[in-house]
């Protein structure tokens, strides 16, 4: 009996060590592939900076990269891959002690299953638009605020601030097409 338990423990330890070794190697291999893909994208689109999450890539024009903050949540329960906000609004909200969640939010891109999408369609999807689908049957959503999220410590220079804010919003609405361009497995979803 002791011998059987000893052998069983040895097998379990070996399996856990091998599993850990494989787990450690898997992200390294995918990290290398991701780095290579980003280098390739940067060569093809030299005027963009790229963010990655779960095998997907988001291009941000270099002209806007210093103006925005990009979040790439890991394994988000709602499928969010990327969330992009205006950095000046985030800093202003922090400086004034305002609630920072949503400050300066421009858009998010999420990926959901068909079942998740059907659940979402049972409710109003204000601020969400299905724009793409991939070969695995996953749907891509462009999510945007339905109100204005600009925040400033002082609104004395509002004309200049609104000019930047408007330019960022115009760009944000074009990001769906740019996303599909750099992620060729995602195709525009036909609308009926």
Short mmCIF file of C-alpha atoms in Angstrom, two decimals, residues 20-164:
data_model
loop_
_atom_site.label_atom_id
_atom_site.label_comp_id
_atom_site.label_asym_id
_atom_site.label_seq_id
_atom_site.Cartn_x
_atom_site.Cartn_y
_atom_site.Cartn_z
CA UNK A 20 4.78 23.40 -15.40
CA UNK A 21 7.58 23.04 -17.92
CA UNK A 22 5.11 22.87 -20.79
CA UNK A 23 3.13 25.78 -19.37
CA UNK A 24 6.29 27.88 -19.06
CA UNK A 25 7.30 27.12 -22.65
CA UNK A 26 3.88 27.75 -24.18
CA UNK A 27 3.66 31.46 -23.34
CA UNK A 28 7.29 32.00 -24.34
CA UNK A 29 6.63 30.51 -27.77
CA UNK A 30 3.46 32.54 -28.26
CA UNK A 31 5.22 35.64 -26.89
CA UNK A 32 7.95 35.21 -29.52
CA UNK A 33 5.33 34.74 -32.25
CA UNK A 34 3.50 37.84 -31.00
CA UNK A 35 6.70 39.88 -31.04
CA UNK A 36 7.44 38.71 -34.58
CA UNK A 37 3.91 39.58 -35.70
CA UNK A 38 4.18 43.06 -34.17
CA UNK A 39 7.52 43.62 -35.91
CA UNK A 40 5.96 42.52 -39.19
CA UNK A 41 2.97 44.83 -38.66
CA UNK A 42 5.26 47.75 -37.78
CA UNK A 43 7.15 47.23 -41.03
CA UNK A 44 3.92 47.13 -43.00
CA UNK A 45 2.30 50.04 -41.08
CA UNK A 46 5.22 52.23 -39.91
CA UNK A 47 2.93 55.07 -38.78
CA UNK A 48 1.23 52.89 -36.14
CA UNK A 49 1.95 51.50 -32.70
CA UNK A 50 0.51 48.04 -31.99
CA UNK A 51 -1.08 46.50 -28.92
CA UNK A 52 -1.85 42.81 -28.62
CA UNK A 53 -4.27 40.75 -26.60
CA UNK A 54 -5.27 37.11 -26.99
CA UNK A 55 -3.78 36.89 -30.48
CA UNK A 56 -5.45 40.07 -31.74
CA UNK A 57 -3.73 43.34 -32.63
CA UNK A 58 -4.90 46.92 -32.30
CA UNK A 59 -3.17 49.63 -34.36
CA UNK A 60 -2.93 53.12 -32.89
CA UNK A 61 -1.61 55.89 -35.16
CA UNK A 62 1.68 57.23 -33.79
CA UNK A 63 0.16 60.72 -33.99
CA UNK A 64 -2.38 59.68 -31.31
CA UNK A 65 -0.35 57.20 -29.27
CA UNK A 66 0.76 59.83 -26.73
CA UNK A 67 -2.82 61.10 -26.41
CA UNK A 68 -4.50 57.80 -25.55
CA UNK A 69 -4.23 55.08 -22.94
CA UNK A 70 -4.83 51.54 -24.17
CA UNK A 71 -5.85 48.80 -21.74
CA UNK A 72 -5.60 45.11 -22.65
CA UNK A 73 -7.49 43.22 -19.95
CA UNK A 74 -6.59 39.56 -19.53
CA UNK A 75 -9.41 37.06 -20.04
CA UNK A 76 -12.13 39.65 -19.48
CA UNK A 77 -15.44 38.02 -18.58
CA UNK A 78 -17.25 40.27 -21.09
CA UNK A 79 -14.78 39.55 -23.88
CA UNK A 80 -13.15 42.97 -23.85
CA UNK A 81 -9.83 42.87 -25.68
CA UNK A 82 -8.94 46.57 -25.89
CA UNK A 83 -10.20 49.72 -24.22
CA UNK A 84 -8.98 53.10 -25.42
CA UNK A 85 -9.35 56.36 -23.48
CA UNK A 86 -8.00 59.89 -23.74
CA UNK A 87 -5.06 60.17 -21.34
CA UNK A 88 -5.65 63.86 -20.53
CA UNK A 89 -9.16 63.05 -19.25
CA UNK A 90 -7.89 60.21 -17.07
CA UNK A 91 -5.22 62.47 -15.54
CA UNK A 92 -7.71 65.32 -15.01
CA UNK A 93 -10.16 62.99 -13.27
CA UNK A 94 -7.38 61.68 -11.03
CA UNK A 95 -6.13 65.20 -10.24
CA UNK A 96 -9.57 66.48 -9.29
CA UNK A 97 -10.50 63.38 -7.31
CA UNK A 98 -13.34 62.50 -9.63
CA UNK A 99 -14.42 58.95 -10.32
CA UNK A 100 -11.97 57.89 -13.02
CA UNK A 101 -13.79 54.86 -14.45
CA UNK A 102 -14.91 55.87 -17.91
CA UNK A 103 -13.11 59.22 -17.93
CA UNK A 104 -12.01 59.94 -21.49
CA UNK A 105 -13.28 56.59 -22.79
CA UNK A 106 -13.32 56.57 -26.58
CA UNK A 107 -14.04 52.95 -27.48
CA UNK A 108 -13.50 49.28 -26.71
CA UNK A 109 -13.25 46.21 -28.89
CA UNK A 110 -14.66 42.98 -27.52
CA UNK A 111 -14.93 39.40 -28.78
CA UNK A 112 -17.92 37.23 -27.86
CA UNK A 113 -19.37 33.86 -28.80
CA UNK A 114 -22.57 33.56 -30.79
CA UNK A 115 -24.38 32.49 -27.60
CA UNK A 116 -23.09 35.55 -25.72
CA UNK A 117 -24.15 37.76 -28.61
CA UNK A 118 -27.66 36.28 -28.60
CA UNK A 119 -27.89 36.99 -24.86
CA UNK A 120 -26.77 40.56 -25.45
CA UNK A 121 -29.30 41.02 -28.26
CA UNK A 122 -32.09 40.19 -25.81
CA UNK A 123 -31.34 43.54 -24.19
CA UNK A 124 -30.76 46.96 -25.62
CA UNK A 125 -27.23 47.24 -26.94
CA UNK A 126 -26.83 51.01 -26.71
CA UNK A 127 -23.24 51.82 -27.45
CA UNK A 128 -22.43 48.38 -28.92
CA UNK A 129 -22.15 47.49 -32.57
CA UNK A 130 -21.30 44.11 -34.09
CA UNK A 131 -18.76 44.84 -36.78
CA UNK A 132 -16.95 41.59 -37.49
CA UNK A 133 -16.80 37.83 -37.28
CA UNK A 134 -13.91 35.38 -37.52
CA UNK A 135 -13.52 31.85 -38.89
CA UNK A 136 -14.10 30.40 -35.42
CA UNK A 137 -17.56 31.98 -35.22
CA UNK A 138 -16.55 34.67 -32.73
CA UNK A 139 -18.16 38.09 -33.05
CA UNK A 140 -16.39 41.42 -32.60
CA UNK A 141 -18.07 44.41 -31.01
CA UNK A 142 -17.20 48.07 -31.25
CA UNK A 143 -18.34 49.60 -27.98
CA UNK A 144 -18.50 53.35 -27.48
CA UNK A 145 -19.89 55.81 -24.97
CA UNK A 146 -23.32 57.27 -25.52
CA UNK A 147 -22.32 60.45 -23.71
CA UNK A 148 -19.32 62.79 -23.72
CA UNK A 149 -16.48 61.54 -21.49
CA UNK A 150 -14.03 64.45 -21.71
CA UNK A 151 -12.76 65.61 -18.29
CA UNK A 152 -10.54 68.60 -17.56
CA UNK A 153 -9.22 70.20 -14.38
CA UNK A 154 -10.18 73.54 -15.87
CA UNK A 155 -12.49 74.17 -18.79
CA UNK A 156 -10.89 77.55 -19.62
CA UNK A 157 -9.21 76.21 -22.79
CA UNK A 158 -12.22 74.24 -23.97
CA UNK A 159 -12.01 75.19 -27.67
CA UNK A 160 -8.54 73.65 -28.06
CA UNK A 161 -9.47 70.67 -25.86
CA UNK A 162 -12.64 69.99 -27.87
CA UNK A 163 -10.69 70.15 -31.13
CA UNK A 164 -8.40 67.35 -29.90
#
